[in-house]
Coordinates of C-alpha atoms in Angstrom, one line a residue:
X1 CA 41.8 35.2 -59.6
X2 CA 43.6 31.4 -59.4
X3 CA 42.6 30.6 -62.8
X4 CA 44.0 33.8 -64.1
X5 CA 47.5 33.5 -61.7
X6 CA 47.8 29.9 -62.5
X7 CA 46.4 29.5 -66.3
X8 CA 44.3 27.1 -65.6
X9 CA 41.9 27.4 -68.7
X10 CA 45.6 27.4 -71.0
X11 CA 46.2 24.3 -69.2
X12 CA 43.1 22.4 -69.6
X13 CA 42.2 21.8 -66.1
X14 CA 40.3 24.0 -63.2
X15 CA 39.7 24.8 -60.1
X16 CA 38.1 21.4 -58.5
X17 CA 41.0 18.7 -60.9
X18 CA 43.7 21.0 -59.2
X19 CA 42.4 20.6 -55.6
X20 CA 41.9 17.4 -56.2
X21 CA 45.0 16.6 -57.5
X22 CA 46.8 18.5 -54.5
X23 CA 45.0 16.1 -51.8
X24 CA 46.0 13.2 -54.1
X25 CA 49.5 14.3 -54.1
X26 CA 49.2 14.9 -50.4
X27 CA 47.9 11.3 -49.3
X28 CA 50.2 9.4 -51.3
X29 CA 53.4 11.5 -49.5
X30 CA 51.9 12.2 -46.0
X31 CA 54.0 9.1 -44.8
X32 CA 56.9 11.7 -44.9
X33 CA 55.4 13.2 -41.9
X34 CA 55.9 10.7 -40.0
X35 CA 58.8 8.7 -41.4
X36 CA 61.1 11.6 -41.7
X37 CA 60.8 12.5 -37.9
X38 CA 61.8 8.8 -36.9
X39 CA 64.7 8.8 -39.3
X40 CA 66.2 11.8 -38.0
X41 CA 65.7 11.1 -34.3
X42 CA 67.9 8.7 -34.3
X43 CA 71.1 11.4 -34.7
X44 CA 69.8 12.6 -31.3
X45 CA 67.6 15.4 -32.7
X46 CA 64.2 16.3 -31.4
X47 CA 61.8 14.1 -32.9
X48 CA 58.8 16.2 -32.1
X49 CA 60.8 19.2 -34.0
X50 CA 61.5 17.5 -36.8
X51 CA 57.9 16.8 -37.3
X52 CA 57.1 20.5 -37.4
X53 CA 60.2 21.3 -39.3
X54 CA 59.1 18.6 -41.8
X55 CA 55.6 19.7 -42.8
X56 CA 57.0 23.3 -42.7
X57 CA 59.7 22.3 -45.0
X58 CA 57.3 21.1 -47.5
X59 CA 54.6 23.2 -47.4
X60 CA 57.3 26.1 -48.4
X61 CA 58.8 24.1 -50.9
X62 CA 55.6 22.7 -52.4
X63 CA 54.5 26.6 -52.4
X64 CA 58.1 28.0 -53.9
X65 CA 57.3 25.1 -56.8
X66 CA 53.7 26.4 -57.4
X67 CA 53.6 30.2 -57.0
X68 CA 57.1 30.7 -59.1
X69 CA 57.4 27.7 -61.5
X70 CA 53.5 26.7 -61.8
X71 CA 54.1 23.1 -62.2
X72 CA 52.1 20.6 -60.1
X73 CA 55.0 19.3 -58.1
X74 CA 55.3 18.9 -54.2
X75 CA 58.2 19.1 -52.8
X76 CA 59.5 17.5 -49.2
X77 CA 62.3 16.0 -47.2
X78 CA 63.9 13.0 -49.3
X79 CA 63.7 9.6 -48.8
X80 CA 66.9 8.2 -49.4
X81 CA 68.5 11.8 -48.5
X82 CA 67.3 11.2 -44.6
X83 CA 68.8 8.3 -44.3
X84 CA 72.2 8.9 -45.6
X85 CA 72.1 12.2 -43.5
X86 CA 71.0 10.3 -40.4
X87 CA 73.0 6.9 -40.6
X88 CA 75.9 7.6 -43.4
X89 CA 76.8 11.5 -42.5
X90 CA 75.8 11.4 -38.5
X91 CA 75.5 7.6 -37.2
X92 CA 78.6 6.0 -39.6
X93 CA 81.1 8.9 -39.9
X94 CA 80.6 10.7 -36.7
X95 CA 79.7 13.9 -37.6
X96 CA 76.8 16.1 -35.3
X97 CA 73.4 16.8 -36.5
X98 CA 73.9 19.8 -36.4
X99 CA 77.2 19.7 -38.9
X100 CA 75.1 17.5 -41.0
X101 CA 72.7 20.5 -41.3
X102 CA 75.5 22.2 -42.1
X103 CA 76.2 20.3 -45.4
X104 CA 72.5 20.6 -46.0
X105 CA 73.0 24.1 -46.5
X106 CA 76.0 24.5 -48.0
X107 CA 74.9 21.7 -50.7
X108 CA 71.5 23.6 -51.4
X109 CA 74.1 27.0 -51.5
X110 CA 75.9 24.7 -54.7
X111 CA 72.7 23.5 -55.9
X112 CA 71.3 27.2 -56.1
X113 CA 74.6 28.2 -57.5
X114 CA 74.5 25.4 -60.3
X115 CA 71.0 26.4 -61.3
X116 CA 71.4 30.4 -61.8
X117 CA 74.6 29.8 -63.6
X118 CA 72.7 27.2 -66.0
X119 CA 75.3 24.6 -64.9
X120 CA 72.1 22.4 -64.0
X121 CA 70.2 22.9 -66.9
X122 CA 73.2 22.2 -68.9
X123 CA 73.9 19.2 -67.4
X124 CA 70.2 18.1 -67.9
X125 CA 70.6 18.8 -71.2
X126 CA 73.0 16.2 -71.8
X127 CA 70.7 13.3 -70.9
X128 CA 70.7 11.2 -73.8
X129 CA 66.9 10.9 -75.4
X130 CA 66.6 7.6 -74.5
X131 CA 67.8 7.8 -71.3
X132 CA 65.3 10.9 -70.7
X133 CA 62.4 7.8 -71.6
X134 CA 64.1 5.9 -69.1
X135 CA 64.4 8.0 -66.5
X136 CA 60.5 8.6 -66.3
X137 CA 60.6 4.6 -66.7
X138 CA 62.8 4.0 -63.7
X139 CA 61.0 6.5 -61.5
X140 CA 57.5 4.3 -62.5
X141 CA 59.8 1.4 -61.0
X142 CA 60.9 3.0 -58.1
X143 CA 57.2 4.1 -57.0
X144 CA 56.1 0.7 -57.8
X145 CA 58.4 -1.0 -55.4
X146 CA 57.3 1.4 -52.7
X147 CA 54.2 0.7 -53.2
X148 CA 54.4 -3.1 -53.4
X149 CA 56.5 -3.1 -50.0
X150 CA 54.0 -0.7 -48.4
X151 CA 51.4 -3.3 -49.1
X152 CA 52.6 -6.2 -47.8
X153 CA 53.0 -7.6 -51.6
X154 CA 56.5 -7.8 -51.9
X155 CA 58.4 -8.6 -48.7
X156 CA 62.1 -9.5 -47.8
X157 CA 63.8 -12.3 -47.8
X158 CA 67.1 -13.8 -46.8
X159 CA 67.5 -16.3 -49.8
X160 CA 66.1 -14.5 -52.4
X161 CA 66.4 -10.5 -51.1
X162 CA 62.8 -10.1 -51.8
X163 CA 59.5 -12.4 -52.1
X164 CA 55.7 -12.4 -52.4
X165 CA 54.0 -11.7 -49.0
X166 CA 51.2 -13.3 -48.1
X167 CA 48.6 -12.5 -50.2
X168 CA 45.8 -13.8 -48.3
X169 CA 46.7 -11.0 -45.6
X170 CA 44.1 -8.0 -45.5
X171 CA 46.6 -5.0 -46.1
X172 CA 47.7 -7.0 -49.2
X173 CA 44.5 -8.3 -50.2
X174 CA 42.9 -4.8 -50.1
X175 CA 45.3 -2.6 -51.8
X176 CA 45.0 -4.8 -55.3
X177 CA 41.6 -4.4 -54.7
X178 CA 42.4 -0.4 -54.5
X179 CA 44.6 -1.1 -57.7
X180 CA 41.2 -2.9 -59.8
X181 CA 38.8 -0.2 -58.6
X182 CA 41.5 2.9 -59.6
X183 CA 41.5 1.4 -62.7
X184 CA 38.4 0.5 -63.6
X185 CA 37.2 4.0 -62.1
X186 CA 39.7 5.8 -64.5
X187 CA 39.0 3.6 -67.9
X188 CA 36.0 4.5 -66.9
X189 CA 37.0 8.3 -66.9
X190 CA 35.7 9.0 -63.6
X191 CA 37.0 12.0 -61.9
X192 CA 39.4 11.3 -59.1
X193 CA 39.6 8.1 -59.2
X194 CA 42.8 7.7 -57.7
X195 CA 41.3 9.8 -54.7
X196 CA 38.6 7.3 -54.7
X197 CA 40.3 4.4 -54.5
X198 CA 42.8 5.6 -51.7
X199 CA 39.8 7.1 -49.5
X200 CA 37.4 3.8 -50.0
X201 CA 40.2 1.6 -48.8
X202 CA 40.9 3.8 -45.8
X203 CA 37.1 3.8 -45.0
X204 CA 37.5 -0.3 -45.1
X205 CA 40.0 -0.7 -43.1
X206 CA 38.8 1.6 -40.4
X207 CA 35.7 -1.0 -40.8
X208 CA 37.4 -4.1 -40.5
X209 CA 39.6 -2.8 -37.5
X210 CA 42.7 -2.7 -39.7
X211 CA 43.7 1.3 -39.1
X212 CA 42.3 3.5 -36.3
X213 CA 40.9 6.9 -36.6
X214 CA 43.2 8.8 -35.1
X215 CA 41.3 11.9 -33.8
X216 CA 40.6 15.4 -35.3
X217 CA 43.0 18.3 -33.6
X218 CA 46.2 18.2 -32.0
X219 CA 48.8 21.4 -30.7
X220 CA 51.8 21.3 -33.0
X221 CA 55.1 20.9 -30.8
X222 CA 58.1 23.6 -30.7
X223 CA 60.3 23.9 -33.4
X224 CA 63.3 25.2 -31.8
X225 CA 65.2 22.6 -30.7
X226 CA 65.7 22.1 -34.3
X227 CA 65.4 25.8 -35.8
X228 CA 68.6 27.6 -36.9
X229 CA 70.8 24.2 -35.3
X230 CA 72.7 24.3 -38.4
X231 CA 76.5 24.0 -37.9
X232 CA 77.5 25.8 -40.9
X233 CA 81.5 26.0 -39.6
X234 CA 81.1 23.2 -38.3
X235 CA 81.6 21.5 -41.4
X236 CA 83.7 23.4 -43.0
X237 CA 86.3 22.7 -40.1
X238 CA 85.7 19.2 -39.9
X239 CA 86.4 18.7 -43.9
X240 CA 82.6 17.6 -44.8
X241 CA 83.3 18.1 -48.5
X242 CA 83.0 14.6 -49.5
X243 CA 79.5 14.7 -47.6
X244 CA 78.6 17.8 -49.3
X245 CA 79.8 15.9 -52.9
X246 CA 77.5 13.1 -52.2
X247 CA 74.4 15.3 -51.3
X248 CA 74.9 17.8 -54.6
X249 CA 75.0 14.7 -56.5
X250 CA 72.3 12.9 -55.3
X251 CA 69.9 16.6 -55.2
X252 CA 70.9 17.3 -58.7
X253 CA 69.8 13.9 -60.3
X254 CA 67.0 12.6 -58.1
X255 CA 65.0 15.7 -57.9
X256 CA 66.2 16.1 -61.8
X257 CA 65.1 13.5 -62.8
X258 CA 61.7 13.4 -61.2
X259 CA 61.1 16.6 -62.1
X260 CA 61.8 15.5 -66.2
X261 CA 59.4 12.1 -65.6
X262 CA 56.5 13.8 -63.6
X263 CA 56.8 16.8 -65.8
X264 CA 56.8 14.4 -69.0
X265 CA 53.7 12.6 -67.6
X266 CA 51.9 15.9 -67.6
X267 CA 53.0 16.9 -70.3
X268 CA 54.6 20.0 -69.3
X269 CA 57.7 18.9 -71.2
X270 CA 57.6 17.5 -75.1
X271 CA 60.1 16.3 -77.1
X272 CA 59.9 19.5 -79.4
X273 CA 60.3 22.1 -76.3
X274 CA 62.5 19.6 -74.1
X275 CA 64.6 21.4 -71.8
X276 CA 64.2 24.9 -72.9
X277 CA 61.1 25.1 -71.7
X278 CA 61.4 28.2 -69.5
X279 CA 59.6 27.0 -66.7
X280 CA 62.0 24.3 -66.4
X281 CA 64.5 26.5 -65.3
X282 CA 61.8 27.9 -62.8
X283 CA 61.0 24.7 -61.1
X284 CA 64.6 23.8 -60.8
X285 CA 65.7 27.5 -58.7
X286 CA 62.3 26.1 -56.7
X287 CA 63.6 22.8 -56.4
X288 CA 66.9 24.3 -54.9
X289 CA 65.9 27.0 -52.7
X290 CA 63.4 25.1 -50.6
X291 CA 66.9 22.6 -49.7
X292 CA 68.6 26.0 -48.4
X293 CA 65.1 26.5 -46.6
X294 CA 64.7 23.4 -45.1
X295 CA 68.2 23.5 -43.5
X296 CA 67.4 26.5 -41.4
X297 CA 63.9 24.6 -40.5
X298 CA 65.9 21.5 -39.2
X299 CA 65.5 18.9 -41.6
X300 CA 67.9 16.8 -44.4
X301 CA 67.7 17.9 -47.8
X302 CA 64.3 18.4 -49.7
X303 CA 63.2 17.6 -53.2
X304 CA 61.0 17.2 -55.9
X305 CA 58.3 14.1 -55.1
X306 CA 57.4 11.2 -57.4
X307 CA 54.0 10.8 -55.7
X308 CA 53.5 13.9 -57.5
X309 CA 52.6 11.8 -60.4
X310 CA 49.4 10.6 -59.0
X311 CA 48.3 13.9 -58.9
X312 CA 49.4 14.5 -61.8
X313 CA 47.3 11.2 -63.3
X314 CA 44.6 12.9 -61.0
X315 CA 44.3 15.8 -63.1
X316 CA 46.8 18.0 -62.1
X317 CA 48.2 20.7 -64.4
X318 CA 49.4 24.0 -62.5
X319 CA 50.7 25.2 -59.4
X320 CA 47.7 25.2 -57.6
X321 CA 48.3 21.5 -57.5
X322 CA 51.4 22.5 -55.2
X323 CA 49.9 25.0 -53.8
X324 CA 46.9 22.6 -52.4
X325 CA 49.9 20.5 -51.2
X326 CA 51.5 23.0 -49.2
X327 CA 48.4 24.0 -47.9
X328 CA 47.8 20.8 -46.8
X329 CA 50.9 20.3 -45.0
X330 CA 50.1 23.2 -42.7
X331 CA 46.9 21.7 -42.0
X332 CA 48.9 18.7 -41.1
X333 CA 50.7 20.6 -38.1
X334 CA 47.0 20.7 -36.5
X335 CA 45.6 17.7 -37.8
X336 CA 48.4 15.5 -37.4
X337 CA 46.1 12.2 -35.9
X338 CA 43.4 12.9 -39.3
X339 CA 46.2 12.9 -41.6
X340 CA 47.9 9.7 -40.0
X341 CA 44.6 7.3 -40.5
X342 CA 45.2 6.9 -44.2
X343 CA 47.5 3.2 -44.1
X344 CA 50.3 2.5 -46.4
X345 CA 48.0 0.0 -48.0
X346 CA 45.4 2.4 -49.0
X347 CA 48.3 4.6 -50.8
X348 CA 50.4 1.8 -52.2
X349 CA 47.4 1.4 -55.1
X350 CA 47.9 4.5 -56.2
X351 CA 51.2 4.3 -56.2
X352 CA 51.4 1.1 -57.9
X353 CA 48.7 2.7 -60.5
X354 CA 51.0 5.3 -61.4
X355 CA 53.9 3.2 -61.8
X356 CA 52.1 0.8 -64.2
X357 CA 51.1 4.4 -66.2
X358 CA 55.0 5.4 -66.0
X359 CA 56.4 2.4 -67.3
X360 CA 54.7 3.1 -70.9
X361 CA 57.9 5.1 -71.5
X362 CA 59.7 2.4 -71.9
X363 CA 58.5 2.3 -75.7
X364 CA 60.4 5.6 -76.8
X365 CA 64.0 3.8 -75.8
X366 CA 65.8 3.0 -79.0
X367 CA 66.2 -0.8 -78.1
X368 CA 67.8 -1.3 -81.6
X369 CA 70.6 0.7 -80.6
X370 CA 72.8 -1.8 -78.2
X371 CA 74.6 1.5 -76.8
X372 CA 71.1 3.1 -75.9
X373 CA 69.5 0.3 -74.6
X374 CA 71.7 -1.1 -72.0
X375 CA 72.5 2.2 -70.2
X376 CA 68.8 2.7 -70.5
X377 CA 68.1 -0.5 -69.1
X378 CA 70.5 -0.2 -66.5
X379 CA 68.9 3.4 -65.1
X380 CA 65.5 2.1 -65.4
X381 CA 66.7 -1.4 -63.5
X382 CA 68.7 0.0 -60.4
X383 CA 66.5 2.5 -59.6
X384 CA 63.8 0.7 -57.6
X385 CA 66.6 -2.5 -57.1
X386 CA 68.8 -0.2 -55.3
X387 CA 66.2 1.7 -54.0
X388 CA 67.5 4.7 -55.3
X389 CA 67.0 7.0 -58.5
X390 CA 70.5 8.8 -58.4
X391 CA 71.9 5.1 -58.4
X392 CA 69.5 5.0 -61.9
X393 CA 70.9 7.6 -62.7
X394 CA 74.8 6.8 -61.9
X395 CA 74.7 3.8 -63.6
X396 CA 72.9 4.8 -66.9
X397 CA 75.5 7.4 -67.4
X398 CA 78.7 5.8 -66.9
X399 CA 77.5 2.9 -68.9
X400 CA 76.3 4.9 -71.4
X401 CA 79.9 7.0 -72.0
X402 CA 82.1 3.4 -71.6
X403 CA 80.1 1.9 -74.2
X404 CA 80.1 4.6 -76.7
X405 CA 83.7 5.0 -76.1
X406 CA 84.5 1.4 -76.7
X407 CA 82.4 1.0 -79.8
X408 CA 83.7 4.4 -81.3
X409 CA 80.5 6.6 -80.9
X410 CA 83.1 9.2 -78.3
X411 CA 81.2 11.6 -80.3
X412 CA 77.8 11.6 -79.9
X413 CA 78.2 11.5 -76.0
X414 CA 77.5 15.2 -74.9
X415 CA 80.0 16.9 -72.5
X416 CA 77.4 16.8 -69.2
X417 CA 77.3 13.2 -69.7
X418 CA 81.3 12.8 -69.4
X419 CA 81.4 15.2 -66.3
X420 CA 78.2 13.9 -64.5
X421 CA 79.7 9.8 -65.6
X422 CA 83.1 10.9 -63.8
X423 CA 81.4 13.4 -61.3
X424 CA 79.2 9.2 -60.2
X425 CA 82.7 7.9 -60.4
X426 CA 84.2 9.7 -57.6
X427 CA 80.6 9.2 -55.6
X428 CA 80.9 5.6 -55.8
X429 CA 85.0 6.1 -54.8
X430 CA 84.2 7.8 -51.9
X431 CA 81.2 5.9 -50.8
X432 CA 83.5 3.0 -51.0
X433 CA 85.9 4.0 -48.5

């Protein structure tokens, strides 16, 4: 029945890749479950709440991106989108959590409005070619920062922002071995190999005293302090609009434009079918519900994951991948200690693996072309250096339409680009107040 619902045999892949490729996905973003809830508490909501809210929040979006668009892309709260809802929204300009949940809401209402009216897929449309290489580029980047900082590798620094850690230290020592032994495993074409590497270093550090095991069952805390909290007129009366601007920008192009680079790694998208490929459109009404979801849950916006691509390097194909995902975040509500013992060290190979992978699409940007290259330099670059894909993003696209319209290319620049380059425009304005 799953390999008929989900196509697996069309897709080249089966039952044990895609549940593999699920748990992948899942141990490389399970840190959400416990970073998310911390983030938020600091507006003064319930952190135990948000922890329920959170894995509830992904496991519906994961299973909205599986059972309707059958890609093999998880979906959670967003990094990045927490923060500027906890200390931007609530802790810099005053407003309550629960008016911050409000612009949650009415943000995923735009979002789903943008998608059903094609607006979205218009606008993804008019993402140059080379910038589409470089978006799936600057995502590798991005996940290879996280994964350097997670380990220890790359730490900060006050002269030079950022330095290398000490690499004699055990969390960094053990996650390049993770790194060697993913990829020996998978030149090696061993099955799971991503999985392997992330559970053997887990299994070492629990041996060496690094990580504890952190028990089996737990009783997953009430949600309602956090359940149907949103303040929806509360932001409208207190004139949220240019929070609600910020998040519609920042949900359109980071969960756009992981969903083009993890899609592009598997495949799912080619140059020939591009953007009409009709389960695009699917994947982006799933990418935008779960956001109106996860605002009645109690939780800052969700989106599309870039640790999807290790599962997607894991073998993953199909929904099912998502589906495993979700399923794994309910578990998560019961087995919150279990899924806590894997360390950010014993993920960060992974991640790092994935990023070297990603980074290959660097070769499909027309570096002949000066007014390719440096916008798609410039996405691929600020991405993990601002710690931020829609900064990628921002950047690539108003660079891209000032320097075609200063070397007299105005025409090949699509219409999307000129609306999203002066949609960034009044972001960065109003961020700058």
């Amino acid at each position: 029945m799953l390999e008929s619902l989900f196509k697996l045999e069309e897709h080249g892949t089966n039952l044990r890749t895609e549940a593999i490729a699920g748990l992948t996905t899942f141990l490389t973003m399970a840190y959400i479950i416990f970073v998310n809830p911390q983030i938020l508490a600091t507006t003064g909501m319930d952190q135990s709440a948000v922890f329920v809210a959170t894995c509830l929040a992904a496991a519906l979006g994961s299973a909205i991106m599986g059972f309707y668009a059958n890609w093999p892309i998880a979906m959670a709260p967003g990094m990045g989108l927490n923060a500027f809802f906890a200390f931007t929204v609530v802790g810099t300009m005053g407003f309550t959590w629960q008016a911050a949940l409000g612009a949650v809401f009415i943000s995923g209402c735009i979002f789903v409005l943008l998608t059903v009216t094609g607006v979205r897929r218009w606008l993804v449309a008019g993402i140059p070619h080379s910038m589409r290489s470089a978006v799936a580029a600057g995502i590798g980047m991005f996940l290879g920062i996280i994964a350097l900082k997670n380990a220890g590798i790359v730490v900060a620094s006050e002269a030079t922002y950022v330095a290398l850690g000490h690499m004699t230290d055990p969390a960094p020592l053990l996650a390049m071995i993770g790194l060697f032994v993913i990829a020996a495993l998978d030149t090696l074409k061993v099955k799971g190999a991503i999985l392997i590497g992330i559970l053997g270093i887990t299994v070492v550090s629990i041996f060496l005293g690094l990580s504890e095991f952190g028990g089996i069952v737990s009783t997953p805390p009430s949600i309602a302090p956090t359940f149907l909290q949103l303040d929806i007129l509360g932001a409208i009366s207190t004139g949220i609009l240019q929070v609600v601007l910020v998040f519609v920008l920042v949900e359109v192009f980071d969960a756009t434009g992981t969903l083009i680079g993890v899609a592009k790694r598997a495949g799912l998208l080619t140059e020939d079918s591009g953007h009409t490929n009709p389960q695009l459109g699917k994947a982006l009404l799933s990418d935008s519900s779960a956001i109106v979801a996860g605002s009645f849950l109690g939780t800052s916006s969700t989106t599309a994951y870039v640790e999807s691509a290790s599962g997607v390097l894991a073998g993953g194909r199909t929904g099912l991948t998502a589906i495993v995902v979700a399923v794994l975040f309910l578990a998560a509500l019961f087995f919150a200690p279990l899924a806590g013992t894997v360390p950010a060290f014993a993920t960060a190979p992974a991640l790092l693996y994935v990023a070297c992978l990603m980074m290959r699409e660097l070769i499909d940007i027309e570096w002949d072309d000066i007014t390719e290259a440096v916008p798609s330099a410039l996405t691929a670059l600020m991405m993990p250096l601002t710690y931020s894909i829609a900064n990628g993003l921002a950047f690539g696209f108003i660079s891209y339409a000032i320097i075609k319209l200063l070397t007299g290319r105005v025409r090949e620049v699509h219409a999307a680009t000129w609306l999203v380059a002066g949609l960034f425009l009044i972001r960065f304005a109003f961020l700058t107040e």
